[in-house]
Each structure stands twice: as structure tokens, then as C-alpha cells.
Short mmCIF file of C-alpha atoms in Angstrom, two decimals:
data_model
loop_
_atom_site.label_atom_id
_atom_site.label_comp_id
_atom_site.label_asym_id
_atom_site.label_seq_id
_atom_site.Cartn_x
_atom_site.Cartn_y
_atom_site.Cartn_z
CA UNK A 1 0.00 0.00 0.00
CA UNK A 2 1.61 3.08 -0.68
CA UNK A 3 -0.09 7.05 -0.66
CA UNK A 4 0.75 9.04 -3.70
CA UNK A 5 -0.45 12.17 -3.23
CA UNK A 6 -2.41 13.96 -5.69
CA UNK A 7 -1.18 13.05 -8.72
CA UNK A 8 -2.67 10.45 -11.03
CA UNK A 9 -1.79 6.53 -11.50
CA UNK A 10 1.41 5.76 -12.73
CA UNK A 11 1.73 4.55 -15.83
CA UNK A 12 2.31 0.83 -16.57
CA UNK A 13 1.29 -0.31 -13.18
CA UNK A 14 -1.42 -3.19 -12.26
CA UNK A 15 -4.89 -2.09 -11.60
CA UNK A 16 -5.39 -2.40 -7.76
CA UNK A 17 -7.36 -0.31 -5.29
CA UNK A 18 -7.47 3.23 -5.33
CA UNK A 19 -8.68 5.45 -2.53
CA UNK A 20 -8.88 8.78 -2.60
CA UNK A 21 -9.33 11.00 0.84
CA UNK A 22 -10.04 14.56 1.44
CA UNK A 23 -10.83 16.46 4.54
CA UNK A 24 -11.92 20.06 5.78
CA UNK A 25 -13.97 20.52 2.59
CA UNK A 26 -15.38 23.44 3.83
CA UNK A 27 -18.28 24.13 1.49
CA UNK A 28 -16.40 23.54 -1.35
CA UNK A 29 -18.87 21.88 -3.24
CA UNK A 30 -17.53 22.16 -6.56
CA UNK A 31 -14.48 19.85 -6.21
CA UNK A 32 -15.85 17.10 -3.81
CA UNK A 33 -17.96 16.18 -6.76
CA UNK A 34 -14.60 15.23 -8.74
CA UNK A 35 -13.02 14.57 -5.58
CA UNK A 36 -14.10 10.19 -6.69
CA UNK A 37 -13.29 10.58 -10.04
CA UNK A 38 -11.26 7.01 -11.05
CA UNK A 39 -11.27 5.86 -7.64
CA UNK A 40 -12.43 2.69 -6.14
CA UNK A 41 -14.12 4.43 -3.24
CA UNK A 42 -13.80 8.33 -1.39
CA UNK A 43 -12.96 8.73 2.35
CA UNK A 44 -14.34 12.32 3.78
CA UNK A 45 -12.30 13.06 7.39
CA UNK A 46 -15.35 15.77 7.84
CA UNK A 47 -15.72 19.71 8.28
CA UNK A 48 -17.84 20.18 5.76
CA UNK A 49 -19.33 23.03 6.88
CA UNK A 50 -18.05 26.13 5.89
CA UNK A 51 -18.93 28.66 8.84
CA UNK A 52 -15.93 31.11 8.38
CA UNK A 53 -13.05 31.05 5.59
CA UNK A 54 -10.28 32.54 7.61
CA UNK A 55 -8.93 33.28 3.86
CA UNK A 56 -11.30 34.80 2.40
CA UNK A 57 -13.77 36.56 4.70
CA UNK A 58 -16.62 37.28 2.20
CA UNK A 59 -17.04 33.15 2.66
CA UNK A 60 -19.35 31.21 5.19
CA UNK A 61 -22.39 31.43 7.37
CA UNK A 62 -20.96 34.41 9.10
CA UNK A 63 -20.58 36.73 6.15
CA UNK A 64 -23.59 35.57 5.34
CA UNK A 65 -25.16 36.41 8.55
CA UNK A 66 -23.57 40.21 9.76
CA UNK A 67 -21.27 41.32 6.72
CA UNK A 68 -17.54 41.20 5.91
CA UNK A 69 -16.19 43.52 8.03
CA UNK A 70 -17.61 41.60 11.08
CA UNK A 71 -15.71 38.68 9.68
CA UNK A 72 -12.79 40.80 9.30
CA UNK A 73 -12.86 41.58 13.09
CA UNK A 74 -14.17 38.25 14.34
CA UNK A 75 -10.87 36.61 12.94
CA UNK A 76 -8.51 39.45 14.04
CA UNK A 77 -9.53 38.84 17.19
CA UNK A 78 -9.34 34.96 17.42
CA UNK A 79 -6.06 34.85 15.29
CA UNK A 80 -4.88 37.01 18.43
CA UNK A 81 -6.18 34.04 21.10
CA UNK A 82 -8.40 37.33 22.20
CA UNK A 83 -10.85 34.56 22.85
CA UNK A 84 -12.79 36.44 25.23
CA UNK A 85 -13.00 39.76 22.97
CA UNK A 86 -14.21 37.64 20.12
CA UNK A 87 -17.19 36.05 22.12
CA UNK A 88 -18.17 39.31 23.44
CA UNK A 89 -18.19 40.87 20.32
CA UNK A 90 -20.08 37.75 18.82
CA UNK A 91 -22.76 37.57 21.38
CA UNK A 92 -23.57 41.71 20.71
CA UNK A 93 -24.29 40.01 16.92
CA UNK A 94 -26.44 37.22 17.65
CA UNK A 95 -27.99 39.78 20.21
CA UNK A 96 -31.91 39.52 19.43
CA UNK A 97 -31.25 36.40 16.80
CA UNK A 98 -32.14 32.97 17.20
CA UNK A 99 -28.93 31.63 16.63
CA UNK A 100 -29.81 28.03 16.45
CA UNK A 101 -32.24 28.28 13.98
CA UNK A 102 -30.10 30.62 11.53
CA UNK A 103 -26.90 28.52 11.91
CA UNK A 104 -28.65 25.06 11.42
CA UNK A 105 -30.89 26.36 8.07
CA UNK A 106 -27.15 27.42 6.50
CA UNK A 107 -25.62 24.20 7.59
CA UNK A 108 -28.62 22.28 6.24
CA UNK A 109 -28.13 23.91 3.42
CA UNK A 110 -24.55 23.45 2.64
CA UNK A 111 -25.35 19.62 3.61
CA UNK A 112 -27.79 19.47 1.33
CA UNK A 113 -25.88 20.59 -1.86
CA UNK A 114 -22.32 18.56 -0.41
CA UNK A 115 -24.30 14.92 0.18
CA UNK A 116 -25.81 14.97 -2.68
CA UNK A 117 -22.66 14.56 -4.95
CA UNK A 118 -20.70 12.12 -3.00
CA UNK A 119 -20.16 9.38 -5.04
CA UNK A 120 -20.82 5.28 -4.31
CA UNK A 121 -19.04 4.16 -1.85
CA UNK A 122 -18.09 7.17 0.30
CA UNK A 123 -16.60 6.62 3.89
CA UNK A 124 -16.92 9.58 6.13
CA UNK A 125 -16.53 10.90 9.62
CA UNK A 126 -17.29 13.80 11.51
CA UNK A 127 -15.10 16.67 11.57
CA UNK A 128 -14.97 19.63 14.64
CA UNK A 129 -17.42 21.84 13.11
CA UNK A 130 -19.90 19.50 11.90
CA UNK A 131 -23.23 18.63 13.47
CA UNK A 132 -23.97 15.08 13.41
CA UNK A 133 -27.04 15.01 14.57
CA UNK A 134 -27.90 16.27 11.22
CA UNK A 135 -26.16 13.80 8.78
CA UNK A 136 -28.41 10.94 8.94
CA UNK A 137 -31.19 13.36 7.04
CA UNK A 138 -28.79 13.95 4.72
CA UNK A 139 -26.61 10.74 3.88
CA UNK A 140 -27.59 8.52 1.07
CA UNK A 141 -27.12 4.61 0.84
CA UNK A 142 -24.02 5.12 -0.87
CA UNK A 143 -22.45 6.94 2.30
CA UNK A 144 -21.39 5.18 5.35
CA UNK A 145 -20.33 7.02 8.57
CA UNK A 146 -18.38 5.69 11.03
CA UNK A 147 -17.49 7.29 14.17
CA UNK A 148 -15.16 4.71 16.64
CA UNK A 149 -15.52 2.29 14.05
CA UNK A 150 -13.95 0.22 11.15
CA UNK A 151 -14.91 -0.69 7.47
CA UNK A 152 -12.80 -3.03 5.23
CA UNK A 153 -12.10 -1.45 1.71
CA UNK A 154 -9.83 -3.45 -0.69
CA UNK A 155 -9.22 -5.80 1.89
CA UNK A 156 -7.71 -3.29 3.63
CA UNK A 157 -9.12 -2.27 7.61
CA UNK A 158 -9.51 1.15 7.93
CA UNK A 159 -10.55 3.06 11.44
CA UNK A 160 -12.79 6.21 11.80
CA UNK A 161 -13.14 8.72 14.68
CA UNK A 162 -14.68 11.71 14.35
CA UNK A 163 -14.96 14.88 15.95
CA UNK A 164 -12.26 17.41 17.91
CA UNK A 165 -11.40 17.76 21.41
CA UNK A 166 -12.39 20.61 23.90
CA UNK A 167 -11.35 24.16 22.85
CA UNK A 168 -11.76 27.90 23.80
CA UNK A 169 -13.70 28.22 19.78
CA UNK A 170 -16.33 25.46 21.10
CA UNK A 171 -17.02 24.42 17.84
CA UNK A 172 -20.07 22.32 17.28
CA UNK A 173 -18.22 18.90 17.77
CA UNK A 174 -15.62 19.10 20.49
CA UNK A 175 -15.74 15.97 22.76
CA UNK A 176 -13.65 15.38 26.44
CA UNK A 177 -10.21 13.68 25.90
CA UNK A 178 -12.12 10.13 27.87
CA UNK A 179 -14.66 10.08 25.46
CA UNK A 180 -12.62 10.43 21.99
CA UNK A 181 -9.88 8.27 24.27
CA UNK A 182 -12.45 5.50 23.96
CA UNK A 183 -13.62 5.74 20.71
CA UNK A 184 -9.90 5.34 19.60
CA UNK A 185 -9.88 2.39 21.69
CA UNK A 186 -12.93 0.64 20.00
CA UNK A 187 -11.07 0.70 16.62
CA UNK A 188 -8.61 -1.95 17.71
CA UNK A 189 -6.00 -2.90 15.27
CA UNK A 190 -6.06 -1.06 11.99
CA UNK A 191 -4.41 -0.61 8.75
CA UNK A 192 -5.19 2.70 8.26
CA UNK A 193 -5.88 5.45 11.29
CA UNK A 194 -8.20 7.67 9.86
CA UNK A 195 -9.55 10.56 11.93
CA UNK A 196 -10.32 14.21 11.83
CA UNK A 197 -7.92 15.64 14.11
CA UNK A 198 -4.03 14.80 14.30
CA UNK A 199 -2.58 12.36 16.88
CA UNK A 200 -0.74 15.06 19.85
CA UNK A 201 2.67 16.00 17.95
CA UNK A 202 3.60 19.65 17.31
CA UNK A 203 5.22 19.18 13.90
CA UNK A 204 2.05 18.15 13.13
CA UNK A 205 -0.57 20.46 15.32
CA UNK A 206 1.08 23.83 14.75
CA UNK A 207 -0.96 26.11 12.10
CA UNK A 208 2.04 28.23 10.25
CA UNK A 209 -0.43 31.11 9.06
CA UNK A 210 -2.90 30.78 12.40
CA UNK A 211 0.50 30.76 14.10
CA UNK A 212 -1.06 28.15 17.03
CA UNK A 213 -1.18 24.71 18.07
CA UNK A 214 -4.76 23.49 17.47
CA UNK A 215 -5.53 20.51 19.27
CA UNK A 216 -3.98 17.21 19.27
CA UNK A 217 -5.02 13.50 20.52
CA UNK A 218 -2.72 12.34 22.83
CA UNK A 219 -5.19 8.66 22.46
CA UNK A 220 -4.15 8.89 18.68
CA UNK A 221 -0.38 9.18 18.82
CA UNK A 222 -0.71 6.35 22.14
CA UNK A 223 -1.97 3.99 19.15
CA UNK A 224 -0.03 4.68 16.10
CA UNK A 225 2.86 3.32 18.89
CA UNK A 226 0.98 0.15 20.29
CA UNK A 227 -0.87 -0.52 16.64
CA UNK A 228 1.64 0.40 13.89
CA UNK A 229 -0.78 1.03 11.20
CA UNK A 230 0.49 1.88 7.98
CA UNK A 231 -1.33 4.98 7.50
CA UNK A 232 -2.74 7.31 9.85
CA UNK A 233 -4.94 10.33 7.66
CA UNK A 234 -5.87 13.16 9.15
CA UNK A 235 -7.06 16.85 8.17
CA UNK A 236 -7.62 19.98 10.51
CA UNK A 237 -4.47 22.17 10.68
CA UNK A 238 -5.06 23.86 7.50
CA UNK A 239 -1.68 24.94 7.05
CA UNK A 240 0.41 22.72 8.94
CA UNK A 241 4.27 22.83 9.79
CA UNK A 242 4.77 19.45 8.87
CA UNK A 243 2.13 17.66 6.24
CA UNK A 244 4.06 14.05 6.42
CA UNK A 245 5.90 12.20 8.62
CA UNK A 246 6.85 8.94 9.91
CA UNK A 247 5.95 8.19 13.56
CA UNK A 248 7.65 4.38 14.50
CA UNK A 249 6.21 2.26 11.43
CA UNK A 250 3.70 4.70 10.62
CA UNK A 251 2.88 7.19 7.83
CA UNK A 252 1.16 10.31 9.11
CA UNK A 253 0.12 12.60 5.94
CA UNK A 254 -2.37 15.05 6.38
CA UNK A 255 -5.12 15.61 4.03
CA UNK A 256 -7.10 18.68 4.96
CA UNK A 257 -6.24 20.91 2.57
CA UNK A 258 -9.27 20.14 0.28
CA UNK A 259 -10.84 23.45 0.46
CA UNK A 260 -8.28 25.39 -0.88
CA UNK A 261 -6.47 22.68 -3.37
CA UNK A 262 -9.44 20.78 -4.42
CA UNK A 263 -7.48 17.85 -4.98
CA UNK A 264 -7.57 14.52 -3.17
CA UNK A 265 -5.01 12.34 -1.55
CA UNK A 266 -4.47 9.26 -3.19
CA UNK A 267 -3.80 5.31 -1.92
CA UNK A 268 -3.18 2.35 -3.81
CA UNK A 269 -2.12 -0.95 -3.56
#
């Protein structure tokens, strides 16, 4: 089994598997439905949901919602850690809204558009910003989601969890260390580690452009040493100091730069 990045088959080899694995889609809609193309099946590591694009600030619900120069201040003041500034000045917004009701008709409706052009078979977890209580309405029979749990693709065992750890942002999905602890522990041994969050390594948790360490699973990098899969996939840290690197016996590549590349990491074997 070996990951090849973006780039197409080689030519002249044996037609085996092919998997191709994206993460932190983040609305972008356009290239998830060419993110199958010529592959045997898609893996989606989650945050589909676009709610901010710290990039472009004229993208997401909150744009949407109270204009781009509330956007523009919103991610000044989280880029600074000014956590407590930025939910001060967020609460004054929502002042008078009904916030659950005009966040979960935009993330219906991103869900809505994104679902439907999955291809058959897709394999998908949560990511930190999704809402899962909302994915069953929208997940067809060609879509399985697994959350602390394992599917067998090519012969291959591959292990989903789903979801981020506890943080100041309290994004929608953010679990206690226990909790995603166990769900780590349910997978058992795996051939490939697939989750949405990195396994608790700085290389690998440190955002260059964010310039912070988002959060890491200590559970995750505890079982890439006791399991030695060959693979563990991962997305979140948009612009990472390290995308690849070898932990023990393990290859740890991460994937979630989808939104902004369109392109899919690629297995085969």
C-alpha cells in the first residue's frame, strides 16, 4: 500500500485499489464532486461546513449572517487568542437572533448541496465543526459514517473517529479527551488510522499562518505506537508545519487541505 499524493496513477502499473481521501472541505462543493473521479471508493475526514473562511472573509455562514467587516474583526480577534474579545463581540451580533435556527438552516443547506454529490461508496466521519445530529437526514445509501468504528475497503481495515477535542472556539463537535480516548480504543487494530484531528505532535498540530497549536489526541499518537498502522490520515491544521511524517512504522500525511487545493489524496495498492 503506498499514498501518492495527488497526482494520477502511474503509468504501466497493475490495476489495484485506489482510494482517494479529502478532509476540511469546507463548502467547497464544486471539487468534492470530482473529488471520486477514477477511484475505487472516497474517504471524507469531515468539516464540511463552511462557517468562516479565515482566507477569504466574504465566505461562510458568518458573512452571510452580519457582513464582511464583522468577519474581518471576528478573525482578528481569534487569530490574536483574544478569545474572550471575540465572544463578546459575537454575542452583541447574535444579540436579538435565534442563533440556532439561523446557523442550522445554513448548515442544512450546505449539507444538502455537499451529500448529494458524493459518489458510491463514500466513507466519512465527523469533523470539529460538523453537526452530526444532522447527517443521517442527509446521507444517502451510498455513504457510510463511522465514528469509533472500522470498514474493510480493498481488503484493507480502515478506522474512523470523528470529531475534535475541547477548545476555547467550542465548535459544534468538540468531545472530552475520555470520550474520543475510547472511541480510539474501540477501533482496535487497523491498517489505516483515519480521523479528523491529528494524533498530539507539534510538527504536526502547529498552524504556520494561524500561528497556534490546534488541538492534538494524545489517544491517537498512544496507538499509532501500540498498533503500527500503515497509514494514519488526518485533516484539521489547515496549514500545517509538517504535512508528512513517519511516527515508528507509521505514515502520518495530512489531508485537509481540500478546500483550498481541491485535490484529493491518493492510496493504492
Amino acid at each position: 500500500m503506498r499514498g501518492s499524493g495527488p497526482q494520477g496513477r502511474d503509468a504501466g502499473t497493475t490495476r489495484g485499489t485506489r482510494v482517494h481521501v479529502v478532509s476540511d472541505v469546507h463548502g467547497n462543493t464544486e471539487a468534492l464532486a470530482r473529488a471520486g473521479d477514477g477511484a475505487d471508493a472516497l474517504v471524507c475526514l469531515g468539516d464540511l461546513v463552511l462557517f468562516l473562511d479565515y482566507a477569504d472573509h466574504s465566505r461562510g455562514i458568518f458573512p452571510d449572517l452580519f457582513g464582511e467587516a464583522a468577519a474581518d474583526r471576528i478573525v482578528e480577534l481569534r487569530t490574536a487568542r483574544r478569545f474572550d474579545e471575540a465572544r463578546a463581540f459575537g454575542r452583541g451580533l447574535w444579540a436579538g437572533l435565534d442563533r440556532d435556527a439561523a446557523v442550522l438552516g445554513a448548515v442544512r443547506a450546505q449539507y444538502a448541496e455537499m451529500f448529494a454529490v458524493l459518489p458510491t461508496p463514500t466513507y466519512a466521519t465527523y469533523g470539529n465543526v460538523d453537526v452530526p445530529t444532522l447527517w443521517p437526514e442527509y446521507a444517502g445509501s451510498g455513504t457510510t459514517v463511522l465514528d469509533g468504528e472500522r470498514a474493510e475497503i480493498g481488503g484493507r481495515v480502515f478506522g474512523f473517529v470523528g470529531g475534535g477535542l475541547k477548545t476555547p472556539m467550542n465548535t459544534p463537535y468538540e468531545i472530552g479527551d475520555e470520550e474520543y480516548a475510547a472511541k480510539v480504543e474501540a477501533l482496535g487494530q487497523v491498517d489505516v488510522l483515519c480521523s479528523h484531528i491529528p494524533p498530539e505532535v507539534p510538527e504536526l498540530t502547529y498552524d504556520t499562518v494561524a500561528r497556534r497549536f490546534e488541538r492534538g489526541s494524545r489517544a491517537l499518537f498512544d496507538a499509532i505506537h501500540r498498533t503500527r498502522p500503515a497509514y494514519a490520515l488526518f485533516g484539521h491544521v489547515h496549514q500545517p508545519l509538517a504535512r508528512r511524517m513517519r511516527i515508528g512504522a507509521t505514515e502520518c500525511v495530512n489531508v485537509g487541505h481540500f478546500a483550498a487545493t481541491g485535490r484529493p489524496w491518493v492510496m493504492e495498492w
